[in-house]
Tab-separated table of C-alpha atoms in Angstrom:
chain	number	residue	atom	x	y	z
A	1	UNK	CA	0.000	0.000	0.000
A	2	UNK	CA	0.977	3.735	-0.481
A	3	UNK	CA	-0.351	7.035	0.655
A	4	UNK	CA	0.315	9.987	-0.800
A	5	UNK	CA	1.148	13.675	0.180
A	6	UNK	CA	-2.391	14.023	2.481
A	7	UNK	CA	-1.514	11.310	4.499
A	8	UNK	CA	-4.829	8.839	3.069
A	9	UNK	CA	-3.537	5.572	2.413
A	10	UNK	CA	-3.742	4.582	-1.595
A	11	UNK	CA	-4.780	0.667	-2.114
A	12	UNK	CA	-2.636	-0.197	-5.141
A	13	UNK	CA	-0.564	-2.993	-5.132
A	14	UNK	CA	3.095	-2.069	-7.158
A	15	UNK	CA	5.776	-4.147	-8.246
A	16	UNK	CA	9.188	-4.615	-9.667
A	17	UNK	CA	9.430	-4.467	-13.111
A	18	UNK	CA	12.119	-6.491	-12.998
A	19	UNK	CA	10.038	-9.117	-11.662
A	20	UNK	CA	7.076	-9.271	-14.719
A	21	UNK	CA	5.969	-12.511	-13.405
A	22	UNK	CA	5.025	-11.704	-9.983
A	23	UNK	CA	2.832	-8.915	-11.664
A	24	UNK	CA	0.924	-11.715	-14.081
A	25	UNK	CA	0.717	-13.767	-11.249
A	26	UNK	CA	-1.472	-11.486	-8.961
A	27	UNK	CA	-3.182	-10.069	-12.356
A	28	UNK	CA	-4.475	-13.697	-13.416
A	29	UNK	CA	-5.744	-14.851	-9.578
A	30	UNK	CA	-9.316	-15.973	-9.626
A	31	UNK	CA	-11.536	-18.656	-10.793
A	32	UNK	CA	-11.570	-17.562	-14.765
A	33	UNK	CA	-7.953	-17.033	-14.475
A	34	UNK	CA	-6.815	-20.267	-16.916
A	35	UNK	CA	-8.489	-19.158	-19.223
A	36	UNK	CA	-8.231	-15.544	-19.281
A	37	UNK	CA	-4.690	-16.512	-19.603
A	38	UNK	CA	-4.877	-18.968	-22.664
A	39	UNK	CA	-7.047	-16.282	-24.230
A	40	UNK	CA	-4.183	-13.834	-23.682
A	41	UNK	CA	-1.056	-16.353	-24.849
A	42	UNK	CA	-3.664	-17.369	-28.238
A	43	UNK	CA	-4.177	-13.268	-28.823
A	44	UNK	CA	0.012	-12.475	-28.581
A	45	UNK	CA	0.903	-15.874	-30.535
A	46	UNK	CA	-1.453	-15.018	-33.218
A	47	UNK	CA	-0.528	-11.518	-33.572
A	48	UNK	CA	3.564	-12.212	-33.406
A	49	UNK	CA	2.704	-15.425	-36.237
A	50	UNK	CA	0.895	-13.151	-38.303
A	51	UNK	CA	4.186	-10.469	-38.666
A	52	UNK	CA	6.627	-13.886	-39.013
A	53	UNK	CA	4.545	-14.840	-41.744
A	54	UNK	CA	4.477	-11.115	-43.141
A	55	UNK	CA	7.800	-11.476	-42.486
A	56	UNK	CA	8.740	-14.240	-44.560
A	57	UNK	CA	6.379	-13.967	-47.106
A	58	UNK	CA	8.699	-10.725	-47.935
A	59	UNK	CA	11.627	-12.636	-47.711
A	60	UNK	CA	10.438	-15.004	-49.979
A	61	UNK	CA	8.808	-12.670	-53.084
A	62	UNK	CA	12.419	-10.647	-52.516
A	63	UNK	CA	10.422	-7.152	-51.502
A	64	UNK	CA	13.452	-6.483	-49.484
A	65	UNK	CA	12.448	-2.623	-49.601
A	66	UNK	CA	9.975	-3.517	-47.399
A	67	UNK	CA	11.537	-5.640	-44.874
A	68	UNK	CA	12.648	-2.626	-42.754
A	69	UNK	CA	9.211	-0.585	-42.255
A	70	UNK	CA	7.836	-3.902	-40.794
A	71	UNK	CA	10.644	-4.187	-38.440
A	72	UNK	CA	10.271	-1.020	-37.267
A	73	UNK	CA	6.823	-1.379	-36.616
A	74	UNK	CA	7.625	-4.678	-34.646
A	75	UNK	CA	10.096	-2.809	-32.570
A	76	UNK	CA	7.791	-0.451	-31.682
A	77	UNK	CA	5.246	-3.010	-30.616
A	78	UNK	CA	7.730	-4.311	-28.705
A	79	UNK	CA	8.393	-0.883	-26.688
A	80	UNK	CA	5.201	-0.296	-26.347
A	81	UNK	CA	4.856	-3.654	-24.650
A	82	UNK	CA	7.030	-3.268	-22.281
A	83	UNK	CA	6.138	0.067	-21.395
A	84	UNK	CA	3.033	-0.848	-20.569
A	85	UNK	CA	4.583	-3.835	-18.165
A	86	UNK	CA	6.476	-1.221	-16.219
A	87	UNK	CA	3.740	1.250	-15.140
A	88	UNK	CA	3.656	-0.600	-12.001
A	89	UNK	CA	0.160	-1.601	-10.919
A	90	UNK	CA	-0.448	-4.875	-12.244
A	91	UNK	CA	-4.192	-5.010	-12.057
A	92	UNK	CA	-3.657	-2.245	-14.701
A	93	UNK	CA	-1.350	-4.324	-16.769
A	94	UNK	CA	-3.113	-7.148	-17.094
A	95	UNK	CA	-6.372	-4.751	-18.022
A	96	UNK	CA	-5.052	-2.888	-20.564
A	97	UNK	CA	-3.074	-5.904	-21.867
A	98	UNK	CA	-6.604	-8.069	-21.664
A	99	UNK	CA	-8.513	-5.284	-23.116
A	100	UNK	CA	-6.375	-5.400	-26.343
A	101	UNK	CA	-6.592	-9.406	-26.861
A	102	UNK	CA	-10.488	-9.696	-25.744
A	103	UNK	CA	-12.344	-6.267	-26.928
A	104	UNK	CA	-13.589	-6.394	-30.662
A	105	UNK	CA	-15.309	-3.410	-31.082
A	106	UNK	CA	-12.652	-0.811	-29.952
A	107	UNK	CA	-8.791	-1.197	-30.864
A	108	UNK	CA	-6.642	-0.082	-28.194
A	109	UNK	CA	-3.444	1.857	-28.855
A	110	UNK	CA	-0.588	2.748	-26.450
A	111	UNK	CA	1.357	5.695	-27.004
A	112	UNK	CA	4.288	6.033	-24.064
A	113	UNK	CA	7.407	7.997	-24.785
A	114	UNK	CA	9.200	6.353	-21.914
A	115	UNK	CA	8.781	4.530	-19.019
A	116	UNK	CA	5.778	5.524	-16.960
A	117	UNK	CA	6.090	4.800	-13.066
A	118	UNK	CA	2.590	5.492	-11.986
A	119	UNK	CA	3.363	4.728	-8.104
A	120	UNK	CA	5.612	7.829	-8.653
A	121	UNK	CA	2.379	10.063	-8.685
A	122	UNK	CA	0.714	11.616	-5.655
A	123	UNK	CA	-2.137	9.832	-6.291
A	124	UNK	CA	-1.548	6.635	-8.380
A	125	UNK	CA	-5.213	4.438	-7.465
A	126	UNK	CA	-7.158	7.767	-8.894
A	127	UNK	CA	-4.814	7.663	-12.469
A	128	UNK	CA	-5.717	3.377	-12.140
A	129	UNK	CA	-9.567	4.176	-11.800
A	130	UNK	CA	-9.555	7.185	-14.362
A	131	UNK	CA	-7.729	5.179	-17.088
A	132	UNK	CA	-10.442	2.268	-16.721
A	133	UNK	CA	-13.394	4.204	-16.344
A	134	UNK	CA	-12.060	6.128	-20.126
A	135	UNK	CA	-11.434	2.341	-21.467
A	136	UNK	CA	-14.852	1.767	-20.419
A	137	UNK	CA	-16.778	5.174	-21.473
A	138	UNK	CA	-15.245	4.381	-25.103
A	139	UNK	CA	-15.929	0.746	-25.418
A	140	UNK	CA	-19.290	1.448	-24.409
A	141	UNK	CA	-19.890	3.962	-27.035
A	142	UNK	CA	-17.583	1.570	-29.859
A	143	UNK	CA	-20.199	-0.980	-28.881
A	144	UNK	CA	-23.173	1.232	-30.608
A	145	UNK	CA	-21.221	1.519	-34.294
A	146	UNK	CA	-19.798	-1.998	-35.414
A	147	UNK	CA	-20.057	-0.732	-38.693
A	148	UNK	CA	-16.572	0.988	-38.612
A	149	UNK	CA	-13.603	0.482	-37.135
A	150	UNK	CA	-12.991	2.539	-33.793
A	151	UNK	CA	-9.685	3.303	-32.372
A	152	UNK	CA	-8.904	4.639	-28.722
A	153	UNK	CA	-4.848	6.189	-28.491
A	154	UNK	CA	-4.150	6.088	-24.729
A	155	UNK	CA	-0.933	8.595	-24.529
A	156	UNK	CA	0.998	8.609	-21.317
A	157	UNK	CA	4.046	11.795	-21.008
A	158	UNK	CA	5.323	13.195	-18.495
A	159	UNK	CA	5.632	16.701	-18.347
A	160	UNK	CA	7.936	17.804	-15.336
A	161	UNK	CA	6.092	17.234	-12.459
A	162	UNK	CA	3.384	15.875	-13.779
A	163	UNK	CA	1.865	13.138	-15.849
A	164	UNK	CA	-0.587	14.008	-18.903
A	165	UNK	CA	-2.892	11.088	-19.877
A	166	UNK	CA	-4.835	11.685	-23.441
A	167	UNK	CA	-7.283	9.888	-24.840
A	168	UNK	CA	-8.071	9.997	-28.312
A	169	UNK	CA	-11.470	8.213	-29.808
A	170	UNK	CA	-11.680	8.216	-33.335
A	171	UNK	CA	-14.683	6.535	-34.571
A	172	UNK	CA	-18.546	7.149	-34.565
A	173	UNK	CA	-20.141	7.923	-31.410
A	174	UNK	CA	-23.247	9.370	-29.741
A	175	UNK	CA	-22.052	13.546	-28.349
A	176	UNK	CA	-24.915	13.864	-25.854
A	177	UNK	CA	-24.202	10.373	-24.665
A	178	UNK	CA	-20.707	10.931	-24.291
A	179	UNK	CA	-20.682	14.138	-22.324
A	180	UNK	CA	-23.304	12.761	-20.274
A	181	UNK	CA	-20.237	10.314	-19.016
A	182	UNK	CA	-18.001	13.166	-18.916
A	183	UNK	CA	-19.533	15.138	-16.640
A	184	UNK	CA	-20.000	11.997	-14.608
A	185	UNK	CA	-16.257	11.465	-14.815
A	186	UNK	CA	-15.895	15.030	-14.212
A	187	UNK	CA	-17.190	14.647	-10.264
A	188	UNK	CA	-14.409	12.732	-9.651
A	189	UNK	CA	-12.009	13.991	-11.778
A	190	UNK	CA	-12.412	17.932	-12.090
A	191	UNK	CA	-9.311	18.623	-14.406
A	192	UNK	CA	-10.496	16.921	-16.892
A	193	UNK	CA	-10.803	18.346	-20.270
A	194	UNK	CA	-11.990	17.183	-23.029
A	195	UNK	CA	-12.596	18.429	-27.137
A	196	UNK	CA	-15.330	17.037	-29.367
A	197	UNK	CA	-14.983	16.735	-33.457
A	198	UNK	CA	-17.049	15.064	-35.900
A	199	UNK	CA	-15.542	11.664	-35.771
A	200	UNK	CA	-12.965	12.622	-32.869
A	201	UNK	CA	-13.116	12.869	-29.265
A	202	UNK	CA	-10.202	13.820	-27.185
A	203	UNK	CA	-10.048	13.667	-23.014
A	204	UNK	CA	-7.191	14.873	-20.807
A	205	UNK	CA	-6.240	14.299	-17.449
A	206	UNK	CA	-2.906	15.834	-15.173
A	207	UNK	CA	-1.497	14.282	-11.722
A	208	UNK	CA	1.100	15.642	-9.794
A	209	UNK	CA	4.447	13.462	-9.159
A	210	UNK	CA	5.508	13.313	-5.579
A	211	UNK	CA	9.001	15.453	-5.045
């Protein structure tokens, strides 16, 4: 446990990110977690087969000039990855990881810079609750237009002294609807701010790092 700069006492469970498998460990505890599990291993095996088979179908046809775009892209994944395995909170984690492998109707992007240390903030269990209730305003709204494809960016940077989390929807979605959950979001979370575009919908949050 951690408490932060008032003295209340923050329930969130860190870990060393040296240690990944202590992390997926406490993540996967519970009666559906076998096969949450296999469901995550099938996701990550299918996606890495499908860019080996990219990969060598290259190879093979001799587009060489295209080998190196796809490796880059792979490398990024990669980063990404294990950016997201070192924010520290592993219910988090294994969320945002599941959320990627079991969600359909949204597609879930990671954007981190660098490493993100969340139980660096002043209040880390308020970032954990305000990135899942976002995952879950979006999907919700996703859910209501499977008839194109909707992407949510989820950018993490810190900025100084504080941390600067952006979501970016892009895809069709209902603008009452949606500010009806911001403003619920907004009880909780009075910094945050948000823009609205046709097809676009962008919300931002700040925390303050502890000194």
């Amino acid at each position: 446990m951690t408490s932060n700069a008032q003295g209340r006492t923050n329930d969130v469970q860190f870990y060393d990110a040296a240690k990944p498998a202590t992390a997926l460990g406490a993540l996967l505890d519970g009666p559906d977690s076998d096969v949450r599990l296999l469901r995550l291993f099938n996701h990550y095996r299918h996606d890495w087969m499908n860019d080996i088979q990219i990969l060598m179908g290259y190879v093979q046809l001799k587009k060489y000039d295209k080998l190196l775009p796809l490796m880059e892209k792979i490398k990024e994944k990669v980063r990404q990855e294990s950016h997201v395995s070192k924010l520290g909170v592993p219910s988090l984690v294994v969320h945002l990881l599941a959320f990627q492998a079991e969600v359909k109707e949204l597609r879930l992007e990671m954007a981190l810079e660098e490493e993100i240390h969340l139980q660096d903030l002043v209040q880390p269990q308020e970032a954990v609750d305000a990135i899942m209730a976002m995952l879950a305003c979006f999907r919700e709204e996703a859910g209501d237009s499977k008839d194109e494809e909707n992407i949510l960016e989820l950018r993490l940077a810190r900025m100084k002294d504080r941390l600067k989390l952006t979501a970016r929807y892009e895809g069709k979605y209902a603008a009452q609807r949606l500010q009806r959950k911001e403003r619920s979001l907004k009880e909780i979370h009075e910094s945050l701010e948000t823009y609205y575009g046709e097809h676009t919908a962008v919300w931002t949050l700040w925390w303050s790092y502890r000194h």
